[in-house]
XYZ file of C-alpha atoms in Angstrom:
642
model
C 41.722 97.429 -133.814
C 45.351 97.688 -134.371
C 48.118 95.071 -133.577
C 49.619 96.971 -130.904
C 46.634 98.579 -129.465
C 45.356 94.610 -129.245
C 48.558 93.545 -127.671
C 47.804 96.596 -125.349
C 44.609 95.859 -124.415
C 45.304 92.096 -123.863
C 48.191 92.610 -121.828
C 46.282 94.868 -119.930
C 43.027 92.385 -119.347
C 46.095 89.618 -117.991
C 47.819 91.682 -116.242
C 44.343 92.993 -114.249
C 43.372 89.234 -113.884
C 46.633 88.439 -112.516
C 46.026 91.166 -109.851
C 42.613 90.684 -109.032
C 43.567 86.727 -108.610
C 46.732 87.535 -106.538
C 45.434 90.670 -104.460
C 42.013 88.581 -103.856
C 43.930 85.920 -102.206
C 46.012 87.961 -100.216
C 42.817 89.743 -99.036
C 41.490 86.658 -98.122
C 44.289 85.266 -96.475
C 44.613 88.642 -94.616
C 40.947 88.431 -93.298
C 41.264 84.569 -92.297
C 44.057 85.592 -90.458
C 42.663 88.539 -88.982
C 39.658 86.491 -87.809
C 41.612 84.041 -86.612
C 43.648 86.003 -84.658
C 40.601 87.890 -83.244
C 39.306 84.078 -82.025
C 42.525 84.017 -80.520
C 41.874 86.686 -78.971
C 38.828 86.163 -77.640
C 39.193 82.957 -76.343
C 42.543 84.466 -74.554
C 40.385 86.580 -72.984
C 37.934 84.266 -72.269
C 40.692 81.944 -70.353
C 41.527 85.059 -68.578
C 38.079 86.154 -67.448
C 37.547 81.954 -66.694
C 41.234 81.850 -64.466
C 39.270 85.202 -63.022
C 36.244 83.517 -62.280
C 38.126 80.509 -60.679
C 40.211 82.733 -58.622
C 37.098 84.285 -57.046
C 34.944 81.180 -57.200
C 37.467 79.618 -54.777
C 37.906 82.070 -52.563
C 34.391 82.174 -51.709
C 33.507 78.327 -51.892
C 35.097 76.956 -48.505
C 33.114 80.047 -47.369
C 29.991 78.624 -48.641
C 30.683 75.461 -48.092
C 30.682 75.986 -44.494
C 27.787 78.043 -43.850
C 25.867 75.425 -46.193
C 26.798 72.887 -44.183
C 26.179 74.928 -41.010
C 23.425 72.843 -38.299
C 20.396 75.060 -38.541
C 20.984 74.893 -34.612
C 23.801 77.042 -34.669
C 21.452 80.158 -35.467
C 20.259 79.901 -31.861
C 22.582 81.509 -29.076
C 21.901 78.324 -26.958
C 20.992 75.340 -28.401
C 20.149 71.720 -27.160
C 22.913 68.975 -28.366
C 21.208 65.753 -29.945
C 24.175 63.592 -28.378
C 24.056 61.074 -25.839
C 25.974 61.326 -21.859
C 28.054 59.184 -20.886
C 25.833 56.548 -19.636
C 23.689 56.547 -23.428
C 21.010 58.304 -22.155
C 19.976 61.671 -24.576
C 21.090 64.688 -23.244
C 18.211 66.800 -21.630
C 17.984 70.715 -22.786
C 17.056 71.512 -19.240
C 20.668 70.104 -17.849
C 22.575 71.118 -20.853
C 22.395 74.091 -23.428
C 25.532 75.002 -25.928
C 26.703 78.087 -26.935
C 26.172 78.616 -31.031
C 29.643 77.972 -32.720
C 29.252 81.228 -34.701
C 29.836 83.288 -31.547
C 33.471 81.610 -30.851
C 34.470 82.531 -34.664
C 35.815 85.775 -36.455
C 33.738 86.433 -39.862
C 34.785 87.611 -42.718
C 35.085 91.915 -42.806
C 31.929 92.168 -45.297
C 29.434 89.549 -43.356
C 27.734 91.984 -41.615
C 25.132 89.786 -39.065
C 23.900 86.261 -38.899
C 20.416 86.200 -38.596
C 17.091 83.738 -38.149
C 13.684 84.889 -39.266
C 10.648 82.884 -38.804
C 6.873 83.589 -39.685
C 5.792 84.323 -36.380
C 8.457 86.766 -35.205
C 11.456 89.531 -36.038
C 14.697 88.351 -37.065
C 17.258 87.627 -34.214
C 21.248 86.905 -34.698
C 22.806 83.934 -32.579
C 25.182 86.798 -32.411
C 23.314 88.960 -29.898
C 23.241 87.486 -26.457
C 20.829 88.101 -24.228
C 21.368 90.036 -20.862
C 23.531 88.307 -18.638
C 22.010 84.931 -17.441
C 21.334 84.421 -14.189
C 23.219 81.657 -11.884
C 21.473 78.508 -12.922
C 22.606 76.844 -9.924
C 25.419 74.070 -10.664
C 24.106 73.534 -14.880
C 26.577 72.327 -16.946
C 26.252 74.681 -19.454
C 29.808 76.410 -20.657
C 29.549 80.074 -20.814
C 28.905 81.711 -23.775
C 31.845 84.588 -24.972
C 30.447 87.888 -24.158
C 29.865 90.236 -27.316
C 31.109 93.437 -26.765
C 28.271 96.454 -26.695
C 29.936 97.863 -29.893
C 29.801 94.989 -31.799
C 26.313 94.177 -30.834
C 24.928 97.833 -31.337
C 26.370 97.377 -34.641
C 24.740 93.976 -35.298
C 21.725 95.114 -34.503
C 21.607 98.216 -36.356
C 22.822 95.898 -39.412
C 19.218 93.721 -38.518
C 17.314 96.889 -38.131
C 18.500 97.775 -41.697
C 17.411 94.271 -43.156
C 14.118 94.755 -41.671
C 13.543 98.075 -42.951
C 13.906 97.019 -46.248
C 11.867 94.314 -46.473
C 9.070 92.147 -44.394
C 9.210 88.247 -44.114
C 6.835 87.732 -46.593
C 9.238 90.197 -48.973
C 11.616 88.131 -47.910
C 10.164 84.712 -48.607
C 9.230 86.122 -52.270
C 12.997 86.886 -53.476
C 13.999 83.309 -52.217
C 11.076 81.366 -53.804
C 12.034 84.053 -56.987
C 15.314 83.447 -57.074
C 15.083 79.472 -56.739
C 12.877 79.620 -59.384
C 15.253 82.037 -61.509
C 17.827 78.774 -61.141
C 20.898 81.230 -60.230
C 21.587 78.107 -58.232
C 20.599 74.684 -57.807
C 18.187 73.970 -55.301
C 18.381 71.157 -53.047
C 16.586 67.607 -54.327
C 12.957 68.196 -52.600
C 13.447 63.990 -52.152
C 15.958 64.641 -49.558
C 16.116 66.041 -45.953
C 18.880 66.832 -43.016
C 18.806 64.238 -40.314
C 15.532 63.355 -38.670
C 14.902 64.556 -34.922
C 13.473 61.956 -32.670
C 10.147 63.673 -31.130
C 11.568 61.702 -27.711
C 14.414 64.701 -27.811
C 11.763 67.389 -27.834
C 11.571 66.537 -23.964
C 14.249 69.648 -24.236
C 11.770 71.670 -25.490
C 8.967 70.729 -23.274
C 8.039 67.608 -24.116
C 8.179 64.010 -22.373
C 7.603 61.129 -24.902
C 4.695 61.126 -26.696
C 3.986 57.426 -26.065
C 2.834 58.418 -22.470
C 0.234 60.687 -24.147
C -1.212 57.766 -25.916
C -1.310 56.392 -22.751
C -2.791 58.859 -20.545
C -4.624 60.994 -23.419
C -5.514 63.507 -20.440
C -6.036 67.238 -19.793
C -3.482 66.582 -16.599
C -0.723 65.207 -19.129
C -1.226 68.442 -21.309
C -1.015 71.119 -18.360
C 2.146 69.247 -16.768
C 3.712 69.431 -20.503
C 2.952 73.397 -20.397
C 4.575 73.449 -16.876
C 7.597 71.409 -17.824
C 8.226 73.762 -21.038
C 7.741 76.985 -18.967
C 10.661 75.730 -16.145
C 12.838 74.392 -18.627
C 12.896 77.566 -20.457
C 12.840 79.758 -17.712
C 16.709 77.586 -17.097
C 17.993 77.149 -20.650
C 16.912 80.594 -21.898
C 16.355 79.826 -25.600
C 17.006 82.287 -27.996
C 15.711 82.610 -31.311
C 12.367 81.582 -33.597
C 13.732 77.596 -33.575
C 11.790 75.639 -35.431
C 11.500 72.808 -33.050
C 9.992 75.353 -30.819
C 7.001 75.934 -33.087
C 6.728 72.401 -34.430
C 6.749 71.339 -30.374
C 4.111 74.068 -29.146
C 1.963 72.585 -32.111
C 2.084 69.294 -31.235
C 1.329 70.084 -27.799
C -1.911 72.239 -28.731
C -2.675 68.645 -30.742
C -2.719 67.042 -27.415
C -4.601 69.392 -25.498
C -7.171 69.503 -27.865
C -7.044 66.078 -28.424
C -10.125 63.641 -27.481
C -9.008 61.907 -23.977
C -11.190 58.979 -24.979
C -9.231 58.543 -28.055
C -5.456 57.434 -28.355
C -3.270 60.387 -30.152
C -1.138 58.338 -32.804
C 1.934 60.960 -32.752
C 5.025 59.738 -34.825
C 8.121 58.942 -33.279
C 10.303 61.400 -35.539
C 10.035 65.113 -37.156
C 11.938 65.567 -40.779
C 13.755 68.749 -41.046
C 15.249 70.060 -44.883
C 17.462 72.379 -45.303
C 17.851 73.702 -48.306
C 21.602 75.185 -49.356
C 22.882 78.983 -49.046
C 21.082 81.000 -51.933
C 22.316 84.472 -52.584
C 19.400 87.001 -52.821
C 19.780 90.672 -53.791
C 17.829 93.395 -51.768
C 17.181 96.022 -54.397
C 17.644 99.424 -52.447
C 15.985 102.907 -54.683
C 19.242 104.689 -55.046
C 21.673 103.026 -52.705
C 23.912 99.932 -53.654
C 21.559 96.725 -53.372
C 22.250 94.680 -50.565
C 23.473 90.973 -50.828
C 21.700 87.807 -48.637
C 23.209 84.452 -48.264
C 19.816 82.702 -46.683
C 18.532 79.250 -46.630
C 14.883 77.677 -45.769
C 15.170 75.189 -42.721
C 11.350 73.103 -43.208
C 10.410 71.163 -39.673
C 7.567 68.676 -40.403
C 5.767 66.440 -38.484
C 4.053 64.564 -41.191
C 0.338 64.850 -41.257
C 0.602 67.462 -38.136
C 2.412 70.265 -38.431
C 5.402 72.456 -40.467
C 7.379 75.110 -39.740
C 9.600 77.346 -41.728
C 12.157 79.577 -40.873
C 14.913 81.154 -43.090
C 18.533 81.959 -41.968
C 21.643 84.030 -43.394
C 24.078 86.059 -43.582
C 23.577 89.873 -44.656
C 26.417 90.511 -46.731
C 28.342 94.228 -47.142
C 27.993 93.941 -50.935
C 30.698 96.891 -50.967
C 33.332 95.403 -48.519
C 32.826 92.198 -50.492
C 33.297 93.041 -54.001
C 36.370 95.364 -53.033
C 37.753 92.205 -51.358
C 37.306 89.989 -54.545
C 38.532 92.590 -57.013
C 41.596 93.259 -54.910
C 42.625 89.539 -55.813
C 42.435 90.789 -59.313
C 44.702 94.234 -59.011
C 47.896 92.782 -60.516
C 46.419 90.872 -63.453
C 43.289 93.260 -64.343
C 43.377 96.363 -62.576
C 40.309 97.590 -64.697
C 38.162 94.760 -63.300
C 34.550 95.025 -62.385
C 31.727 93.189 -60.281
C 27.995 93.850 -61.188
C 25.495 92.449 -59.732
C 22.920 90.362 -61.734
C 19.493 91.246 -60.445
C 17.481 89.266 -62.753
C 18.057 86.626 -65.267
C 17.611 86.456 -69.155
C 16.886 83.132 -69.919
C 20.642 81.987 -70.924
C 23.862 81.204 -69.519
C 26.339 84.283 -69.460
C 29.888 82.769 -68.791
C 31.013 85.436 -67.292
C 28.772 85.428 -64.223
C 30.889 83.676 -60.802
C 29.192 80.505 -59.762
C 28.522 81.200 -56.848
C 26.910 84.406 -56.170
C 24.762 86.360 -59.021
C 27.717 88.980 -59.663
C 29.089 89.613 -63.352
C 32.706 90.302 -63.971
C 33.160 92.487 -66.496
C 37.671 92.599 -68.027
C 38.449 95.529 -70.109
C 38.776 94.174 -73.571
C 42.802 94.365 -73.432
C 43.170 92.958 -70.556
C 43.889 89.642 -71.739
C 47.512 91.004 -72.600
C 47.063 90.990 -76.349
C 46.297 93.879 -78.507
C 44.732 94.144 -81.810
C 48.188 95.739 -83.159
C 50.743 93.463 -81.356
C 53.264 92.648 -83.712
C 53.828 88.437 -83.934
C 55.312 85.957 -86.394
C 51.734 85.856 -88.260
C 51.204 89.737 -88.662
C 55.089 89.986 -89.920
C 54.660 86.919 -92.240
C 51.130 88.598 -93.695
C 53.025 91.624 -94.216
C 55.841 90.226 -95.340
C 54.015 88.113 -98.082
C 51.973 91.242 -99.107
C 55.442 92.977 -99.687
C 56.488 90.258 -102.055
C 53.686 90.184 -103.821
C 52.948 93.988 -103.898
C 56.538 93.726 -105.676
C 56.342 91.049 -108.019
C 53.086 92.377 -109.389
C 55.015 95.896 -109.683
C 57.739 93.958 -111.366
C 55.314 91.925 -113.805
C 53.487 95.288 -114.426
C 56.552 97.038 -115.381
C 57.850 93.753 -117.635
C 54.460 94.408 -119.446
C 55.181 97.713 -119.758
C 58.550 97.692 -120.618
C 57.356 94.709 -123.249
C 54.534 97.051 -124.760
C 57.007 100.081 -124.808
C 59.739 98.035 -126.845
C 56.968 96.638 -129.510
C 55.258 100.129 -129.798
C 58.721 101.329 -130.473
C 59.906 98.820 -133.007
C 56.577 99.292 -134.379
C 57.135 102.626 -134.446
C 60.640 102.286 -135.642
C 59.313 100.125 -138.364
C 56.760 102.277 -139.727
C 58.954 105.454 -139.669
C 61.970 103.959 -141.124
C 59.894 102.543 -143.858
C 57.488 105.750 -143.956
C 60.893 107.473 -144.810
C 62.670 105.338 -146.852
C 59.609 104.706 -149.436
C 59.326 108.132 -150.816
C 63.395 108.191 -151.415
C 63.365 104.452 -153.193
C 60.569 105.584 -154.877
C 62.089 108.216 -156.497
C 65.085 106.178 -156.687
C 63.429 103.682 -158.790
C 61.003 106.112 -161.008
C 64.359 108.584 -161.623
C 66.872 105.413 -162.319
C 64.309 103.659 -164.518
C 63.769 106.731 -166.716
C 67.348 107.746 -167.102
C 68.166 104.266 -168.035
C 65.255 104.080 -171.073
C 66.680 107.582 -172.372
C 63.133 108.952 -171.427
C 64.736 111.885 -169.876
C 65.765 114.849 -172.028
C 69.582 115.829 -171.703
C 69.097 119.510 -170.630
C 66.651 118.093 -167.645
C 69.377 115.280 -166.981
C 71.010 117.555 -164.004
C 67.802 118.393 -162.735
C 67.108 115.056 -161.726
C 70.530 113.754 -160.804
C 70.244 116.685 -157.866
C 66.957 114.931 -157.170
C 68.796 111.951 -157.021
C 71.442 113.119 -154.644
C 69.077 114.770 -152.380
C 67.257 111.808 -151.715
C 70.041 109.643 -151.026
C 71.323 112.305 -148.320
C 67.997 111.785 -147.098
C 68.703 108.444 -147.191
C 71.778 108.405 -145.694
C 70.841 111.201 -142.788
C 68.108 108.279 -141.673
C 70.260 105.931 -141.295
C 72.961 107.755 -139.692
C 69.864 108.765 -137.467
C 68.873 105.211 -136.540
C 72.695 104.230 -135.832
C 73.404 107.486 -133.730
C 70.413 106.541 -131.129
C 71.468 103.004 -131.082
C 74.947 104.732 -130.112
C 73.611 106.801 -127.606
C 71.413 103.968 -126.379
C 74.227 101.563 -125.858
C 76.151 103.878 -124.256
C 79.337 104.047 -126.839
C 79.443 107.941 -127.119
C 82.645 109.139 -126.029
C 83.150 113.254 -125.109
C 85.481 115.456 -126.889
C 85.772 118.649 -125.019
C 87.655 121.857 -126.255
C 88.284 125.271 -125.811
C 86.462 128.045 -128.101
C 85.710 131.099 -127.738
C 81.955 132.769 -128.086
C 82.401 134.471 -131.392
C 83.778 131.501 -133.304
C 81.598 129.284 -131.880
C 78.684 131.307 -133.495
C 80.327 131.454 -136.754
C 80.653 128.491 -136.799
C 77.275 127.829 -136.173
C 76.358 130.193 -138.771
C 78.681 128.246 -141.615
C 77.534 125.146 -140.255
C 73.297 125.938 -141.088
C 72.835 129.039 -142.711
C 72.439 127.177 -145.905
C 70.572 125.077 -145.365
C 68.303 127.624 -143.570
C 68.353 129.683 -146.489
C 67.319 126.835 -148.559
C 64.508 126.141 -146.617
C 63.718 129.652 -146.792
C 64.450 130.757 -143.228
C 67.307 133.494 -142.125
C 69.374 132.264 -139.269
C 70.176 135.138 -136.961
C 72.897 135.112 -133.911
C 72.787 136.685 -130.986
C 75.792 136.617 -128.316
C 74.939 137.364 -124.611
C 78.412 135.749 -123.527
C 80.825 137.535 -121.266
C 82.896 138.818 -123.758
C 86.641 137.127 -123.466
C 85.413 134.063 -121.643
C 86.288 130.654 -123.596
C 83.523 128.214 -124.008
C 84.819 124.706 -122.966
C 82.495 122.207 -124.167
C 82.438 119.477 -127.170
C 81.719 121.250 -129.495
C 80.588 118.865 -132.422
C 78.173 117.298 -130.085
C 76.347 120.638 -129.266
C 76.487 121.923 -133.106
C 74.752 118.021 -133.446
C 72.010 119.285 -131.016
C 71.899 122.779 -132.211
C 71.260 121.110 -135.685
C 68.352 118.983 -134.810
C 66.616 122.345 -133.253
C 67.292 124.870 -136.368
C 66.577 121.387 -138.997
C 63.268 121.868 -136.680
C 62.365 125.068 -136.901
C 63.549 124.997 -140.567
C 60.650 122.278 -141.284
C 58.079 123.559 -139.009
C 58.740 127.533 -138.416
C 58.470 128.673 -141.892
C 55.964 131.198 -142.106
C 55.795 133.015 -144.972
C 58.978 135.332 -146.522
C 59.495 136.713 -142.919
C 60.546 133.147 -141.173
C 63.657 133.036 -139.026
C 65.253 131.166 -136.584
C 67.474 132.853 -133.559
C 70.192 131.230 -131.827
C 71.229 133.094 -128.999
C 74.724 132.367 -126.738
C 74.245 133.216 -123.207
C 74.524 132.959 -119.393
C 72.420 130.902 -116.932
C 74.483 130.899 -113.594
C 77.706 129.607 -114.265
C 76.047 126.991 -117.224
C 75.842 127.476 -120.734
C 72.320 128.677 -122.499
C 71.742 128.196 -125.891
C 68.101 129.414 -126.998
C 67.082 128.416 -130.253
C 63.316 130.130 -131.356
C 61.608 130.261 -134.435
C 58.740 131.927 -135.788
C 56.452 129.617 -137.088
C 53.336 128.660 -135.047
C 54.394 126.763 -132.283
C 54.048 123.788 -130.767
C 50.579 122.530 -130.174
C 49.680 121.326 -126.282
C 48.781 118.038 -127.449
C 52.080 117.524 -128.534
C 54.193 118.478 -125.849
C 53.979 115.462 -123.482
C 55.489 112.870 -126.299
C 58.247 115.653 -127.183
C 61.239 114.210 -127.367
C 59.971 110.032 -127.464
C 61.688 108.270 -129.960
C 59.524 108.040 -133.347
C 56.954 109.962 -132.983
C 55.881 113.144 -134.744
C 53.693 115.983 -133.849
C 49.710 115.016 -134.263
C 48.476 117.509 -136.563
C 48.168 117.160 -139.941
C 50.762 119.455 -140.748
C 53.650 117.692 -138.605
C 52.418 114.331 -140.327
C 52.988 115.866 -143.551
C 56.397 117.054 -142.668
C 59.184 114.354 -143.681
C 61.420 112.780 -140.858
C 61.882 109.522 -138.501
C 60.808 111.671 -135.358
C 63.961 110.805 -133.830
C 65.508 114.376 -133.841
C 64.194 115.546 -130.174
C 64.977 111.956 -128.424
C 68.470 112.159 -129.851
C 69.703 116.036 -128.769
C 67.912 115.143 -125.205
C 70.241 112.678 -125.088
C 73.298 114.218 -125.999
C 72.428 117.257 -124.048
C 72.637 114.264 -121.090
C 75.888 113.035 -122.046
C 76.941 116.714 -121.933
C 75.904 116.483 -118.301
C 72.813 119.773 -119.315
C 69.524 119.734 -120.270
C 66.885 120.580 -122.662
C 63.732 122.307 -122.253
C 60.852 123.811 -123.867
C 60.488 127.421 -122.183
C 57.947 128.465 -124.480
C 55.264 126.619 -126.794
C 54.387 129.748 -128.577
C 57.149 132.704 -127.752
C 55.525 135.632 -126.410
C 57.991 137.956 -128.727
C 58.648 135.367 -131.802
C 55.791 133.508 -131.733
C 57.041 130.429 -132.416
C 58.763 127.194 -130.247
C 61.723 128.587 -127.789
C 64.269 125.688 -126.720
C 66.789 126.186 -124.421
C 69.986 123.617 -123.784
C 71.949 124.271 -120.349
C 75.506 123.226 -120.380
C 78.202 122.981 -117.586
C 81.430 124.106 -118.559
C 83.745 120.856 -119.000
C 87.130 120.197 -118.355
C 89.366 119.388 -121.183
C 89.676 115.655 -119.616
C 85.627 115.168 -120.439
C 84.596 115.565 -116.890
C 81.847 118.079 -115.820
C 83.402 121.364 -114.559
């Protein structure tokens, strides 16, 4: 391998590792910082959908919080208080019954009915009243607020469509399923609501259950029966109460108890409540329905239990339009799913409390994939810079190989030319000197000897006129000529040496006849001399060679064509024309002397003229050989372009 075609190839090899180092970095950084912007991003969103969450989350808690920490008495219409009078003594259910709070407040839009549903019974709502009571003759009772018949058709159509749906034991299923789901924590089984004393059931039917260990009697049992039957017949009772069915038990204890034996009946009952659990009611093809619903347990240890469950049916519609109205202004595109089942692990984006997904459209965070910021416009900006200092190193390397190739170039032309003339320098000299010449071939070679030192001297006039031209210190000479003498003197100029080289130099003038040429004229004979030297060298073929230098019009330019008809120039050739030093590839172009500088120099001087030159044809379709043309403004006589 070469020197330079080393030089290439390492340059090359660095100047790839330098790019694959510095573009693999910035690729890097670029998908760090894409990454890290797309964490940003997503934990942006995640705030929002979080502040989301909280939003709704708090709206519904003090909700929830109430009704969790509703008495399980308040599901009743009427309801016994477990307070004392005013002289200590415990408030009897047959003197005094209260109205259930819920009646006396205003729900929410989407709670559509209250309701109580025990084993033994259909569900009833504290919010239906029963017909108008009857005068109960001086009680104490306050009056309940009358529902109005709208509002209590509509209630109970809302309980008609919860039992339609589903039975108690349906009922009791999704609860149990979705405590055991863990949607929600259930209550700690190791703790219970506040304990009723059995002495309080006396409001229920009951006296105190010491007398029955006292008595232990059939006549105890059926004056308990009575008791219950006129005490209800004045209070009215409404609902499946617990204490109702935990009472009636106890009583069927005693009246099938042994009257010989005392009945050992405890003193309290303990009641749990568990809290609020939402419960979806799947519907085939409608929008499932949403329960808020809690177990209320009555035990008498050893004796008896009772279970009931109470709720709220909720208007899963009215609710979730409600909650995503809250939303509107900071994410219009908001949605609330319900979660019917549960995979197994926590989703964050589910509210805490009801089983309801909010889904945020992925922008809604306010921050787009293609926001511009200070880290996007520093990536790009560092990209730029290095984009252009590895265009800038690339182009130094270039540059660098260009200027060796051409000084090695330069070297080996210049000394490719100048060792056949000091060759024959030195072989000619030494023999004339030694008197080994004979003195009628004496002239013969002293012509030899001035030839080649014209050659010598037209290379290095070569080499200094392109460092001229390169450094910028030609200076224009414009003048005036006319067509006709500027072809003779084209003609005087090279028809010798065409003639010498065996070629006829014909004229041809396409010029307007009495228009002046203005132009410097030395300059183009200098270009118009590198073309006919050309086609002198290369264009000879056979006793019928020529070379044709026609004067003509293009616009209002100048258009000299100079063709020859030798063979032409080969394709392979055409793209390093007119580079400095080179020479056509084929073996007869090699062979051909010259420093290849011929072409580079009349392109440049035909750009100082302010024209061009061009190769119209590689092979003439009339001559045959190469046709170059050189376009010319007309100048003014001060050098500038006219």
């Amino acid at each position: 391998m070469s020197g330079p075609a080393r030089l290439k190839t390492l340059a090359g090899a660095g100047f790839a590792f330098i790019c694959v180092f510095v573009l693999g970095g910035l690729i890097w950084a670029t998908w760090l910082t894409v990454r890290l912007e797309d964490y940003e991003l997503r934990a942006l969103r995640e705030e929002g959908v979080q502040s989301a969450l909280w939003r709704l989350d708090n709206t519904l808690m003090p909700f929830l919080a109430r009704e969790t920490g509703r008495s399980y008495r308040h599901y009743s219409a009427r309801y016994a208080p477990t307070s004392l009078s005013r002289n200590g003594a415990e408030v009897n259910a047959s003197e005094y019954a209260l109205p259930s709070p819920i009646l006396e407040q205003d729900p929410p839009e989407w709670v559509d009915v209250y309701f109580q549903w025990g084993e033994n019974g259909e569900p009833t709502s504290p919010q239906i009243l029963p017909q108008e009571q009857e005068d109960r003759g001086g009680s104490a009772s306050p009056a309940a607020p009358a529902t109005p018949p709208t509002e209590t058709l509509a209630l109970a159509e809302a309980l008609r469509e919860l039992t339609s749906h589903l039975s108690y034991d349906e009922l009791r299923d999704r609860f149990n399923a979705a405590v055991a789901r863990d949607l929600h924590s259930a209550p700690d089984p190791g703790t219970s609501a506040e304990p009723i004393p059995l002495a309080s059931a006396q409001s229920r039917g009951f006296e105190r259950y010491q007398e029955a260990q006292m008595r232990g009697t059939q006549e105890w049992a059926t004056r308990q029966l009575v008791n219950r039957q006129l005490q209800q017949s004045n209070t009215q009772m409404i609902g499946c109460d617990p204490i109702d069915v935990v009472a009636q038990n106890l009583l069927n204890k005693v009246e099938n108890s042994n009257p010989a034996l005392p009945l050992d009946v405890p003193e309290y009952a303990e009641v749990w409540v568990t809290p609020m659990i939402p419960v979806w009611l799947p519907r085939e093809g409608e929008v499932p329905g949403l329960v808020l619903m809690r177990r209320v347990t009555v035990a008498v240890p050893e004796v008896t239990e009772s279970s009931v469950y109470q709720g709220l049916l909720i208007n899963w519609e009215k609710l979730r339009d409600s909650l995503l109205a809250q939303l509107a202004e900071s994410h219009p595109r908001a949605t609330l799913t319900p979660v019917m089942s549960s995979t197994g692990t926590r989703d964050h984006n589910v509210l805490a409390t009801l089983p309801a997904r909010l889904d945020i459209e992925p922008m809604a965070a306010g921050v787009s994939l293609w926001t511009w910021n200070e880290g996007r416009a520093t990536l790009l900006l560092v990209w730029g810079v290095a984009l252009v200092s590895l265009g800038v190193i690339g182009l130094g390397l270039r540059t660098l190989l260009t200027v060796s190739n051409r000084r090695v170039e330069f070297a080996y032309a210049v000394a490719h030319e100048l060792r056949t003339p000091l060759t024959t320098f030195r072989l000619y000299t030494d023999m004339l000197a030694e008197g080994l010449v004979p003195e009628e071939s004496r002239p013969e070679y002293l012509q030899t000897l001035n030839r080649e030192s014209k050659r010598l001297a037209d290379v290095v006039n070569g080499v200094l006129e392109y460092a001229r031209i390169e450094n910028r210190k030609v200076r224009l000479a414009p003048a005036t000529i006319r067509a006709d003498e500027f072809l003779n003197r084209t003609r005087t100029t090279f028809a010798k040496a065409c003639a010498d080289e065996g070629v006829q130099l014909v004229t041809d003038n396409q010029w307007e006849d009495g228009r002046p040429l203005t132009t410097d004229v030395e300059l183009v004979l200098c270009v118009l001399g590198v073309l006919v030297a050309n086609a002198c060298r290369h264009g000879r073929n056979g006793d019928g060679s020529r070379v044709l230098v026609r004067l003509g019009e293009a616009g209002e330019r100048i258009a000299l064509d100079v063709v020859d008809t030798g063979p032409g120039i080969e394709a392979s050739d055409v793209r390093a024309l007119y580079k400095p030093f080179r020479r056509g590839k084929s073996a007869e172009s090699r062979a051909k002397s010259g420093l290849g500088l011929g072409l580079a120099l009349a392109k440049n001087w035909c750009g100082l003229l302010g024209g061009r030159l061009e190769l119209v044809h590689r092979k003439d379709p009339t001559y045959g050989g190469a046709h170059f043309r050189m376009t010319l403004p007309q100048l003014q006589t001060n050098g500038v372009v006219g």
